[in-house]
Structure formats: structure tokens, C-alpha cells
Amino acid sequence: MISRIEFTQEKVVITVSMVLFIVFSLSLSGFFSASNLIGLIRNIAILGVLGVGMGIVIIGRGIDLSMVSILAISAAFFIEMLNAGTPMASSLLLALGFVLLIGIANGVMIAYGEIPPIFATLAMGLFVYGFGRSQIMSADVAYIPDEYVELLDIGTIKPLGIPIEVYIFAAVCIVAGLFLKKTKYGQYTYYIGDNHAAARNIGIPVRPMIVLQYALSALFAAIAGAIVAGTILSLNTRIVNSTLLYDVILIVVLGGIGLSGGKGGVLNVIFGALLIGILVNGMTIMDLEQTHQNLIKALILLIVVIVDTIFNQRNEQTEKQGDI
């Protein structure tokens, strides 16, 4: 008797990723080259680190549109302090404090001010970018000073031939996975995402937990910023105007984390990052115009959101909260 094949979103994403990888390897010149695969892995790592932070927030029934601004300005702030002669330890602590302050501010506005996450984080992202460009930086690009290049150049570090970014991404995934699955605070995140009111009724500190989620999201965005800056020894703040934020949302939802909250995990982020990373890399090698790439990604995101809405319908409490 033939067993029935069970299709899940995760299995579909993995299968499509494998098919795309094989097709691109056979049909696109240079796709399977060592240099391209290293670049592909690095892009997936950056997307993945951001996706883990976004995933935690979405599991808790929120969204963080300030992540890319935090990525850009936190790294640029750190670099600018180094250029100003601030010791590295002090620069790192100040940048970290800046990042956590932004994340906590996002959480406070949402948890205590009851501002819908989409509006609170959108406004915060615009503020952070505007503040950074007007008060911290004198140009769009911040360059790591020469005396720190050798120390901060992670682009050349490849333990066992694997880029260090992969190890950083793996560490982020392990920490986030343990947080979500093995700690009470991670379980609280699922409870809050599943039913905000019920979580409060059983004694879960909902508001402090929301603040924690956005602080973690900001921290992961800063880690992604450190990867970008350490790989190319500079940070271009114009990345804020790219489609990176939408790519992050795309990999999270495509991977299987429902927008209605309370569902998914780190593996879903990995699956989504893998698929989109391969797709974008292939389209770039095909020399597909950026406009057409964005159109394809936007179409995929639209389809995924519609499917998510159908299969993960919002309940009455979600609608009243007006979350995202």
C-alpha cells in the first residue's frame, strides 16, 4: 500500500530550493563556482540573521520595520566613533547601548503606548535613519579606519574553508532556537502570539515580553550590520533604501512563520533564507534587471501573504489588537 505523501509549506520550500539549486548549477555559468557559492552563503547569512530577529517578533504577533535602519546606523555609528578616536571597547558598548535603546523604545511604544507595531517601527526606522545621517555621519558611507582593518576584517576568515558569517548565523540560530523552545520566555512569546488576552489572563507579563522581543530584534539587526561592515570594511547607509527589509519579511513568511502569530521557529527562517538567497543569486547571474527582480519577489510575497491569510486566519482578538 502506497503511503500518502503529506505536503507542508516547509517541505515545499526545501524542494523548490533544491530544484532551483540544481537547475541554476546546470544552466548558469559560474553559479556553482567556489566564489559565487561563498557569496551566496554570505548573503543567506545576513538575510538569515535579520530573519531570526524578525521571526521572533512575528511569532509574538508583531512586526519590526526598523531593522534595516538599525543595521545601517548602528554599524555606521560604531565606525564613526572609531574614526573619531574612541577606543574600540567604548565604541562597541556605546553602539550596543544605542541599539538596545532603539529596541526598547519600539517595545515600549507598542506594549505600553498600544501603538500598532507597523506604525511604531516604521516611524522609528525613519527617525533612526534621519538621526544617523544628520547627526552622526557626514557622508552616506562610513569606512573602517586603517588601523582597525586587520582586526575587523571578517571577510577573509574562513575556518575549515567556510566563511565566518556561516558560523555567526549558526550561533544566532542556536541561541534563538534555545530561547524559543527551551526557555519560559520563548514559550511566553508563542502564547502571546497565539492569544494576547489569554496570555495576560494566565499571568504572563505580556508588556515586558513585547519589549524583550523588540530588544532582541534590534540586537540581531546590529549583528547583521556588523557582518556587512566586517565583510566589506565599510557601511553604506543607502542600504536602508534597498529592498532588504521586504526580503527579510519574505523569507520569514515564505519559510512558514504565520503572520497571525504563535507559529514557526528558527528552521522556518533558514528554509526561507535558503530559497530566496538561491533565487536572488540566480537572477543576478542571469543579469536580470533589479526592477524585474523586485517584481518577482513582490509577486512571491503577495502570493505567500494571501496563502498565509487563508490558512492562518486571524481571530477576533487579533483583529481588535490591530497588530500588523
mmCIF file with all atom_site columns, N, CA and C in Angstrom, residues 69-126:
data_model
loop_
_atom_site.group_PDB
_atom_site.id
_atom_site.type_symbol
_atom_site.label_atom_id
_atom_site.label_alt_id
_atom_site.label_comp_id
_atom_site.label_asym_id
_atom_site.label_entity_id
_atom_site.label_seq_id
_atom_site.pdbx_PDB_ins_code
_atom_site.Cartn_x
_atom_site.Cartn_y
_atom_site.Cartn_z
_atom_site.occupancy
_atom_site.B_iso_or_equiv
_atom_site.pdbx_formal_charge
_atom_site.auth_seq_id
_atom_site.auth_comp_id
_atom_site.auth_asym_id
_atom_site.auth_atom_id
_atom_site.pdbx_PDB_model_num
ATOM 1   N N  . SER A 1 69  ? 17.218 49.989 9.210  1.00 0.00 ? 69  SER A N  1
ATOM 2   C CA . SER A 1 69  ? 17.754 51.260 9.695  1.00 0.00 ? 69  SER A CA 1
ATOM 3   C C  . SER A 1 69  ? 18.686 51.024 10.877 1.00 0.00 ? 69  SER A C  1
ATOM 4   N N  . ILE A 1 70  ? 18.294 50.121 11.769 1.00 0.00 ? 70  ILE A N  1
ATOM 5   C CA . ILE A 1 70  ? 19.147 49.782 12.912 1.00 0.00 ? 70  ILE A CA 1
ATOM 6   C C  . ILE A 1 70  ? 20.441 49.142 12.428 1.00 0.00 ? 70  ILE A C  1
ATOM 7   N N  . LEU A 1 71  ? 20.328 48.229 11.475 1.00 0.00 ? 71  LEU A N  1
ATOM 8   C CA . LEU A 1 71  ? 21.510 47.588 10.885 1.00 0.00 ? 71  LEU A CA 1
ATOM 9   C C  . LEU A 1 71  ? 22.495 48.641 10.392 1.00 0.00 ? 71  LEU A C  1
ATOM 10  N N  . ALA A 1 72  ? 22.000 49.571 9.595  1.00 0.00 ? 72  ALA A N  1
ATOM 11  C CA . ALA A 1 72  ? 22.864 50.552 8.943  1.00 0.00 ? 72  ALA A CA 1
ATOM 12  C C  . ALA A 1 72  ? 23.462 51.543 9.939  1.00 0.00 ? 72  ALA A C  1
ATOM 13  N N  . ILE A 1 73  ? 22.621 52.144 10.755 1.00 0.00 ? 73  ILE A N  1
ATOM 14  C CA . ILE A 1 73  ? 23.087 53.228 11.618 1.00 0.00 ? 73  ILE A CA 1
ATOM 15  C C  . ILE A 1 73  ? 23.914 52.717 12.791 1.00 0.00 ? 73  ILE A C  1
ATOM 16  N N  . SER A 1 74  ? 23.589 51.539 13.317 1.00 0.00 ? 74  SER A N  1
ATOM 17  C CA . SER A 1 74  ? 24.382 51.010 14.434 1.00 0.00 ? 74  SER A CA 1
ATOM 18  C C  . SER A 1 74  ? 25.816 50.731 13.989 1.00 0.00 ? 74  SER A C  1
ATOM 19  N N  . ALA A 1 75  ? 25.973 50.101 12.826 1.00 0.00 ? 75  ALA A N  1
ATOM 20  C CA . ALA A 1 75  ? 27.314 49.820 12.317 1.00 0.00 ? 75  ALA A CA 1
ATOM 21  C C  . ALA A 1 75  ? 28.039 51.105 11.950 1.00 0.00 ? 75  ALA A C  1
ATOM 22  N N  . ALA A 1 76  ? 27.319 52.029 11.329 1.00 0.00 ? 76  ALA A N  1
ATOM 23  C CA . ALA A 1 76  ? 27.932 53.311 10.956 1.00 0.00 ? 76  ALA A CA 1
ATOM 24  C C  . ALA A 1 76  ? 28.339 54.107 12.194 1.00 0.00 ? 76  ALA A C  1
ATOM 25  N N  . PHE A 1 77  ? 27.515 54.065 13.236 1.00 0.00 ? 77  PHE A N  1
ATOM 26  C CA . PHE A 1 77  ? 27.817 54.746 14.495 1.00 0.00 ? 77  PHE A CA 1
ATOM 27  C C  . PHE A 1 77  ? 29.109 54.199 15.101 1.00 0.00 ? 77  PHE A C  1
ATOM 28  N N  . PHE A 1 78  ? 29.237 52.888 15.117 1.00 0.00 ? 78  PHE A N  1
ATOM 29  C CA . PHE A 1 78  ? 30.438 52.236 15.636 1.00 0.00 ? 78  PHE A CA 1
ATOM 30  C C  . PHE A 1 78  ? 31.673 52.664 14.841 1.00 0.00 ? 78  PHE A C  1
ATOM 31  N N  . ILE A 1 79  ? 31.559 52.654 13.511 1.00 0.00 ? 79  ILE A N  1
ATOM 32  C CA . ILE A 1 79  ? 32.690 53.021 12.656 1.00 0.00 ? 79  ILE A CA 1
ATOM 33  C C  . ILE A 1 79  ? 33.060 54.485 12.840 1.00 0.00 ? 79  ILE A C  1
ATOM 34  N N  . GLU A 1 80  ? 32.061 55.347 12.920 1.00 0.00 ? 80  GLU A N  1
ATOM 35  C CA . GLU A 1 80  ? 32.332 56.776 13.088 1.00 0.00 ? 80  GLU A CA 1
ATOM 36  C C  . GLU A 1 80  ? 33.021 57.062 14.413 1.00 0.00 ? 80  GLU A C  1
ATOM 37  N N  . MET A 1 81  ? 32.650 56.332 15.463 1.00 0.00 ? 81  MET A N  1
ATOM 38  C CA . MET A 1 81  ? 33.326 56.516 16.748 1.00 0.00 ? 81  MET A CA 1
ATOM 39  C C  . MET A 1 81  ? 34.777 56.078 16.670 1.00 0.00 ? 81  MET A C  1
ATOM 40  N N  . LEU A 1 82  ? 35.049 54.979 15.947 1.00 0.00 ? 82  LEU A N  1
ATOM 41  C CA . LEU A 1 82  ? 36.435 54.560 15.756 1.00 0.00 ? 82  LEU A CA 1
ATOM 42  C C  . LEU A 1 82  ? 37.225 55.621 15.014 1.00 0.00 ? 82  LEU A C  1
ATOM 43  N N  . ASN A 1 83  ? 36.614 56.204 13.983 1.00 0.00 ? 83  ASN A N  1
ATOM 44  C CA . ASN A 1 83  ? 37.277 57.257 13.215 1.00 0.00 ? 83  ASN A CA 1
ATOM 45  C C  . ASN A 1 83  ? 37.521 58.504 14.058 1.00 0.00 ? 83  ASN A C  1
ATOM 46  N N  . ALA A 1 84  ? 36.700 58.711 15.080 1.00 0.00 ? 84  ALA A N  1
ATOM 47  C CA . ALA A 1 84  ? 36.853 59.878 15.952 1.00 0.00 ? 84  ALA A CA 1
ATOM 48  C C  . ALA A 1 84  ? 37.870 59.638 17.060 1.00 0.00 ? 84  ALA A C  1
ATOM 49  N N  . GLY A 1 85  ? 38.431 58.428 17.109 1.00 0.00 ? 85  GLY A N  1
ATOM 50  C CA . GLY A 1 85  ? 39.451 58.132 18.101 1.00 0.00 ? 85  GLY A CA 1
ATOM 51  C C  . GLY A 1 85  ? 38.942 57.485 19.372 1.00 0.00 ? 85  GLY A C  1
ATOM 52  N N  . THR A 1 86  ? 37.671 57.122 19.410 1.00 0.00 ? 86  THR A N  1
ATOM 53  C CA . THR A 1 86  ? 37.119 56.447 20.587 1.00 0.00 ? 86  THR A CA 1
ATOM 54  C C  . THR A 1 86  ? 37.661 55.022 20.652 1.00 0.00 ? 86  THR A C  1
ATOM 55  N N  . PRO A 1 87  ? 38.121 54.570 21.832 1.00 0.00 ? 87  PRO A N  1
ATOM 56  C CA . PRO A 1 87  ? 38.611 53.196 21.948 1.00 0.00 ? 87  PRO A CA 1
ATOM 57  C C  . PRO A 1 87  ? 37.567 52.184 21.497 1.00 0.00 ? 87  PRO A C  1
ATOM 58  N N  . MET A 1 88  ? 38.028 51.054 20.976 1.00 0.00 ? 88  MET A N  1
ATOM 59  C CA . MET A 1 88  ? 37.102 50.079 20.409 1.00 0.00 ? 88  MET A CA 1
ATOM 60  C C  . MET A 1 88  ? 36.101 49.567 21.438 1.00 0.00 ? 88  MET A C  1
ATOM 61  N N  . ALA A 1 89  ? 36.548 49.261 22.648 1.00 0.00 ? 89  ALA A N  1
ATOM 62  C CA . ALA A 1 89  ? 35.639 48.735 23.667 1.00 0.00 ? 89  ALA A CA 1
ATOM 63  C C  . ALA A 1 89  ? 34.525 49.732 23.970 1.00 0.00 ? 89  ALA A C  1
ATOM 64  N N  . SER A 1 90  ? 34.905 51.010 24.100 1.00 0.00 ? 90  SER A N  1
ATOM 65  C CA . SER A 1 90  ? 33.910 52.047 24.378 1.00 0.00 ? 90  SER A CA 1
ATOM 66  C C  . SER A 1 90  ? 32.965 52.222 23.193 1.00 0.00 ? 90  SER A C  1
ATOM 67  N N  . SER A 1 91  ? 33.514 52.169 21.977 1.00 0.00 ? 91  SER A N  1
ATOM 68  C CA . SER A 1 91  ? 32.681 52.300 20.771 1.00 0.00 ? 91  SER A CA 1
ATOM 69  C C  . SER A 1 91  ? 31.668 51.170 20.693 1.00 0.00 ? 91  SER A C  1
ATOM 70  N N  . LEU A 1 92  ? 32.125 49.963 21.015 1.00 0.00 ? 92  LEU A N  1
ATOM 71  C CA . LEU A 1 92  ? 31.245 48.806 20.961 1.00 0.00 ? 92  LEU A CA 1
ATOM 72  C C  . LEU A 1 92  ? 30.127 48.916 21.992 1.00 0.00 ? 92  LEU A C  1
ATOM 73  N N  . LEU A 1 93  ? 30.461 49.313 23.200 1.00 0.00 ? 93  LEU A N  1
ATOM 74  C CA . LEU A 1 93  ? 29.455 49.440 24.263 1.00 0.00 ? 93  LEU A CA 1
ATOM 75  C C  . LEU A 1 93  ? 28.447 50.544 23.944 1.00 0.00 ? 93  LEU A C  1
ATOM 76  N N  . LEU A 1 94  ? 28.933 51.657 23.420 1.00 0.00 ? 94  LEU A N  1
ATOM 77  C CA . LEU A 1 94  ? 28.033 52.760 23.073 1.00 0.00 ? 94  LEU A CA 1
ATOM 78  C C  . LEU A 1 94  ? 27.095 52.358 21.932 1.00 0.00 ? 94  LEU A C  1
ATOM 79  N N  . ALA A 1 95  ? 27.635 51.667 20.929 1.00 0.00 ? 95  ALA A N  1
ATOM 80  C CA . ALA A 1 95  ? 26.802 51.216 19.812 1.00 0.00 ? 95  ALA A CA 1
ATOM 81  C C  . ALA A 1 95  ? 25.765 50.209 20.290 1.00 0.00 ? 95  ALA A C  1
ATOM 82  N N  . LEU A 1 96  ? 26.186 49.314 21.172 1.00 0.00 ? 96  LEU A N  1
ATOM 83  C CA . LEU A 1 96  ? 25.259 48.322 21.719 1.00 0.00 ? 96  LEU A CA 1
ATOM 84  C C  . LEU A 1 96  ? 24.167 48.996 22.543 1.00 0.00 ? 96  LEU A C  1
ATOM 85  N N  . GLY A 1 97  ? 24.546 49.966 23.347 1.00 0.00 ? 97  GLY A N  1
ATOM 86  C CA . GLY A 1 97  ? 23.553 50.702 24.125 1.00 0.00 ? 97  GLY A CA 1
ATOM 87  C C  . GLY A 1 97  ? 22.571 51.440 23.236 1.00 0.00 ? 97  GLY A C  1
ATOM 88  N N  . PHE A 1 98  ? 23.086 52.017 22.146 1.00 0.00 ? 98  PHE A N  1
ATOM 89  C CA . PHE A 1 98  ? 22.239 52.717 21.178 1.00 0.00 ? 98  PHE A CA 1
ATOM 90  C C  . PHE A 1 98  ? 21.213 51.765 20.570 1.00 0.00 ? 98  PHE A C  1
ATOM 91  N N  . VAL A 1 99  ? 21.673 50.580 20.211 1.00 0.00 ? 99  VAL A N  1
ATOM 92  C CA . VAL A 1 99  ? 20.802 49.576 19.596 1.00 0.00 ? 99  VAL A CA 1
ATOM 93  C C  . VAL A 1 99  ? 19.710 49.135 20.562 1.00 0.00 ? 99  VAL A C  1
ATOM 94  N N  . LEU A 1 100 ? 20.101 48.799 21.783 1.00 0.00 ? 100 LEU A N  1
ATOM 95  C CA . LEU A 1 100 ? 19.125 48.340 22.769 1.00 0.00 ? 100 LEU A CA 1
ATOM 96  C C  . LEU A 1 100 ? 18.123 49.435 23.119 1.00 0.00 ? 100 LEU A C  1
ATOM 97  N N  . LEU A 1 101 ? 18.577 50.668 23.140 1.00 0.00 ? 101 LEU A N  1
ATOM 98  C CA . LEU A 1 101 ? 17.677 51.792 23.411 1.00 0.00 ? 101 LEU A CA 1
ATOM 99  C C  . LEU A 1 101 ? 16.590 51.879 22.342 1.00 0.00 ? 101 LEU A C  1
ATOM 100 N N  . ILE A 1 102 ? 16.982 51.695 21.096 1.00 0.00 ? 102 ILE A N  1
ATOM 101 C CA . ILE A 1 102 ? 16.005 51.731 19.995 1.00 0.00 ? 102 ILE A CA 1
ATOM 102 C C  . ILE A 1 102 ? 15.011 50.578 20.136 1.00 0.00 ? 102 ILE A C  1
ATOM 103 N N  . GLY A 1 103 ? 15.534 49.377 20.372 1.00 0.00 ? 103 GLY A N  1
ATOM 104 C CA . GLY A 1 103 ? 14.654 48.216 20.514 1.00 0.00 ? 103 GLY A CA 1
ATOM 105 C C  . GLY A 1 103 ? 13.683 48.367 21.674 1.00 0.00 ? 103 GLY A C  1
ATOM 106 N N  . ILE A 1 104 ? 14.194 48.839 22.798 1.00 0.00 ? 104 ILE A N  1
ATOM 107 C CA . ILE A 1 104 ? 13.330 49.033 23.967 1.00 0.00 ? 104 ILE A CA 1
ATOM 108 C C  . ILE A 1 104 ? 12.294 50.110 23.689 1.00 0.00 ? 104 ILE A C  1
ATOM 109 N N  . ALA A 1 105 ? 12.694 51.183 23.002 1.00 0.00 ? 105 ALA A N  1
ATOM 110 C CA . ALA A 1 105 ? 11.745 52.243 22.659 1.00 0.00 ? 105 ALA A CA 1
ATOM 111 C C  . ALA A 1 105 ? 10.627 51.704 21.772 1.00 0.00 ? 105 ALA A C  1
ATOM 112 N N  . ASN A 1 106 ? 10.992 50.862 20.806 1.00 0.00 ? 106 ASN A N  1
ATOM 113 C CA . ASN A 1 106 ? 9.967  50.222 19.967 1.00 0.00 ? 106 ASN A CA 1
ATOM 114 C C  . ASN A 1 106 ? 8.998  49.426 20.833 1.00 0.00 ? 106 ASN A C  1
ATOM 115 N N  . GLY A 1 107 ? 9.546  48.615 21.722 1.00 0.00 ? 107 GLY A N  1
ATOM 116 C CA . GLY A 1 107 ? 8.712  47.771 22.569 1.00 0.00 ? 107 GLY A CA 1
ATOM 117 C C  . GLY A 1 107 ? 7.817  48.568 23.492 1.00 0.00 ? 107 GLY A C  1
ATOM 118 N N  . VAL A 1 108 ? 8.334  49.636 24.064 1.00 0.00 ? 108 VAL A N  1
ATOM 119 C CA . VAL A 1 108 ? 7.537  50.469 24.977 1.00 0.00 ? 108 VAL A CA 1
ATOM 120 C C  . VAL A 1 108 ? 6.383  51.133 24.236 1.00 0.00 ? 108 VAL A C  1
ATOM 121 N N  . MET A 1 109 ? 6.654  51.658 23.037 1.00 0.00 ? 109 MET A N  1
ATOM 122 C CA . MET A 1 109 ? 5.584  52.293 22.264 1.00 0.00 ? 109 MET A CA 1
ATOM 123 C C  . MET A 1 109 ? 4.466  51.307 21.950 1.00 0.00 ? 109 MET A C  1
ATOM 124 N N  . ILE A 1 110 ? 4.862  50.074 21.635 1.00 0.00 ? 110 ILE A N  1
ATOM 125 C CA . ILE A 1 110 ? 3.885  49.055 21.241 1.00 0.00 ? 110 ILE A CA 1
ATOM 126 C C  . ILE A 1 110 ? 3.179  48.454 22.446 1.00 0.00 ? 110 ILE A C  1
ATOM 127 N N  . ALA A 1 111 ? 3.951  48.120 23.484 1.00 0.00 ? 111 ALA A N  1
ATOM 128 C CA . ALA A 1 111 ? 3.385  47.423 24.644 1.00 0.00 ? 111 ALA A CA 1
ATOM 129 C C  . ALA A 1 111 ? 2.632  48.359 25.579 1.00 0.00 ? 111 ALA A C  1
ATOM 130 N N  . TYR A 1 112 ? 3.210  49.509 25.840 1.00 0.00 ? 112 TYR A N  1
ATOM 131 C CA . TYR A 1 112 ? 2.608  50.423 26.819 1.00 0.00 ? 112 TYR A CA 1
ATOM 132 C C  . TYR A 1 112 ? 1.829  51.558 26.151 1.00 0.00 ? 112 TYR A C  1
ATOM 133 N N  . GLY A 1 113 ? 2.304  52.009 24.998 1.00 0.00 ? 113 GLY A N  1
ATOM 134 C CA . GLY A 1 113 ? 1.573  53.053 24.280 1.00 0.00 ? 113 GLY A CA 1
ATOM 135 C C  . GLY A 1 113 ? 0.473  52.492 23.405 1.00 0.00 ? 113 GLY A C  1
ATOM 136 N N  . GLU A 1 114 ? 0.492  51.154 23.194 1.00 0.00 ? 114 GLU A N  1
ATOM 137 C CA . GLU A 1 114 ? -0.502 50.448 22.384 1.00 0.00 ? 114 GLU A CA 1
ATOM 138 C C  . GLU A 1 114 ? -0.596 51.011 20.966 1.00 0.00 ? 114 GLU A C  1
ATOM 139 N N  . ILE A 1 115 ? 0.566  51.395 20.443 1.00 0.00 ? 115 ILE A N  1
ATOM 140 C CA . ILE A 1 115 ? 0.648  51.833 19.051 1.00 0.00 ? 115 ILE A CA 1
ATOM 141 C C  . ILE A 1 115 ? 0.849  50.590 18.189 1.00 0.00 ? 115 ILE A C  1
ATOM 142 N N  . PRO A 1 116 ? 0.090  50.419 17.115 1.00 0.00 ? 116 PRO A N  1
ATOM 143 C CA . PRO A 1 116 ? 0.281  49.244 16.258 1.00 0.00 ? 116 PRO A CA 1
ATOM 144 C C  . PRO A 1 116 ? 1.739  49.117 15.810 1.00 0.00 ? 116 PRO A C  1
ATOM 145 N N  . PRO A 1 117 ? 2.299  47.912 15.874 1.00 0.00 ? 117 PRO A N  1
ATOM 146 C CA . PRO A 1 117 ? 3.714  47.723 15.533 1.00 0.00 ? 117 PRO A CA 1
ATOM 147 C C  . PRO A 1 117 ? 4.121  48.260 14.175 1.00 0.00 ? 117 PRO A C  1
ATOM 148 N N  . ILE A 1 118 ? 3.260  48.112 13.192 1.00 0.00 ? 118 ILE A N  1
ATOM 149 C CA . ILE A 1 118 ? 3.637  48.536 11.841 1.00 0.00 ? 118 ILE A CA 1
ATOM 150 C C  . ILE A 1 118 ? 3.904  50.038 11.788 1.00 0.00 ? 118 ILE A C  1
ATOM 151 N N  . PHE A 1 119 ? 3.149  50.823 12.568 1.00 0.00 ? 119 PHE A N  1
ATOM 152 C CA . PHE A 1 119 ? 3.330  52.274 12.569 1.00 0.00 ? 119 PHE A CA 1
ATOM 153 C C  . PHE A 1 119 ? 4.472  52.687 13.494 1.00 0.00 ? 119 PHE A C  1
ATOM 154 N N  . ALA A 1 120 ? 4.557  52.049 14.667 1.00 0.00 ? 120 ALA A N  1
ATOM 155 C CA . ALA A 1 120 ? 5.614  52.396 15.618 1.00 0.00 ? 120 ALA A CA 1
ATOM 156 C C  . ALA A 1 120 ? 6.989  52.125 15.030 1.00 0.00 ? 120 ALA A C  1
ATOM 157 N N  . THR A 1 121 ? 7.180  50.957 14.444 1.00 0.00 ? 121 THR A N  1
ATOM 158 C CA . THR A 1 121 ? 8.507  50.597 13.931 1.00 0.00 ? 121 THR A CA 1
ATOM 159 C C  . THR A 1 121 ? 8.832  51.307 12.618 1.00 0.00 ? 121 THR A C  1
ATOM 160 N N  . LEU A 1 122 ? 7.807  51.615 11.824 1.00 0.00 ? 122 LEU A N  1
ATOM 161 C CA . LEU A 1 122 ? 8.038  52.396 10.606 1.00 0.00 ? 122 LEU A CA 1
ATOM 162 C C  . LEU A 1 122 ? 8.548  53.783 10.974 1.00 0.00 ? 122 LEU A C  1
ATOM 163 N N  . ALA A 1 123 ? 7.882  54.420 11.939 1.00 0.00 ? 123 ALA A N  1
ATOM 164 C CA . ALA A 1 123 ? 8.304  55.750 12.382 1.00 0.00 ? 123 ALA A CA 1
ATOM 165 C C  . ALA A 1 123 ? 9.693  55.707 13.010 1.00 0.00 ? 123 ALA A C  1
ATOM 166 N N  . MET A 1 124 ? 9.952  54.675 13.811 1.00 0.00 ? 124 MET A N  1
ATOM 167 C CA . MET A 1 124 ? 11.257 54.553 14.451 1.00 0.00 ? 124 MET A CA 1
ATOM 168 C C  . MET A 1 124 ? 12.356 54.345 13.417 1.00 0.00 ? 124 MET A C  1
ATOM 169 N N  . GLY A 1 125 ? 12.085 53.547 12.408 1.00 0.00 ? 125 GLY A N  1
ATOM 170 C CA . GLY A 1 125 ? 13.076 53.336 11.362 1.00 0.00 ? 125 GLY A CA 1
ATOM 171 C C  . GLY A 1 125 ? 13.433 54.622 10.645 1.00 0.00 ? 125 GLY A C  1
ATOM 172 N N  . LEU A 1 126 ? 12.426 55.419 10.316 1.00 0.00 ? 126 LEU A N  1
ATOM 173 C CA . LEU A 1 126 ? 12.669 56.704 9.654  1.00 0.00 ? 126 LEU A CA 1
ATOM 174 C C  . LEU A 1 126 ? 13.447 57.647 10.569 1.00 0.00 ? 126 LEU A C  1
#
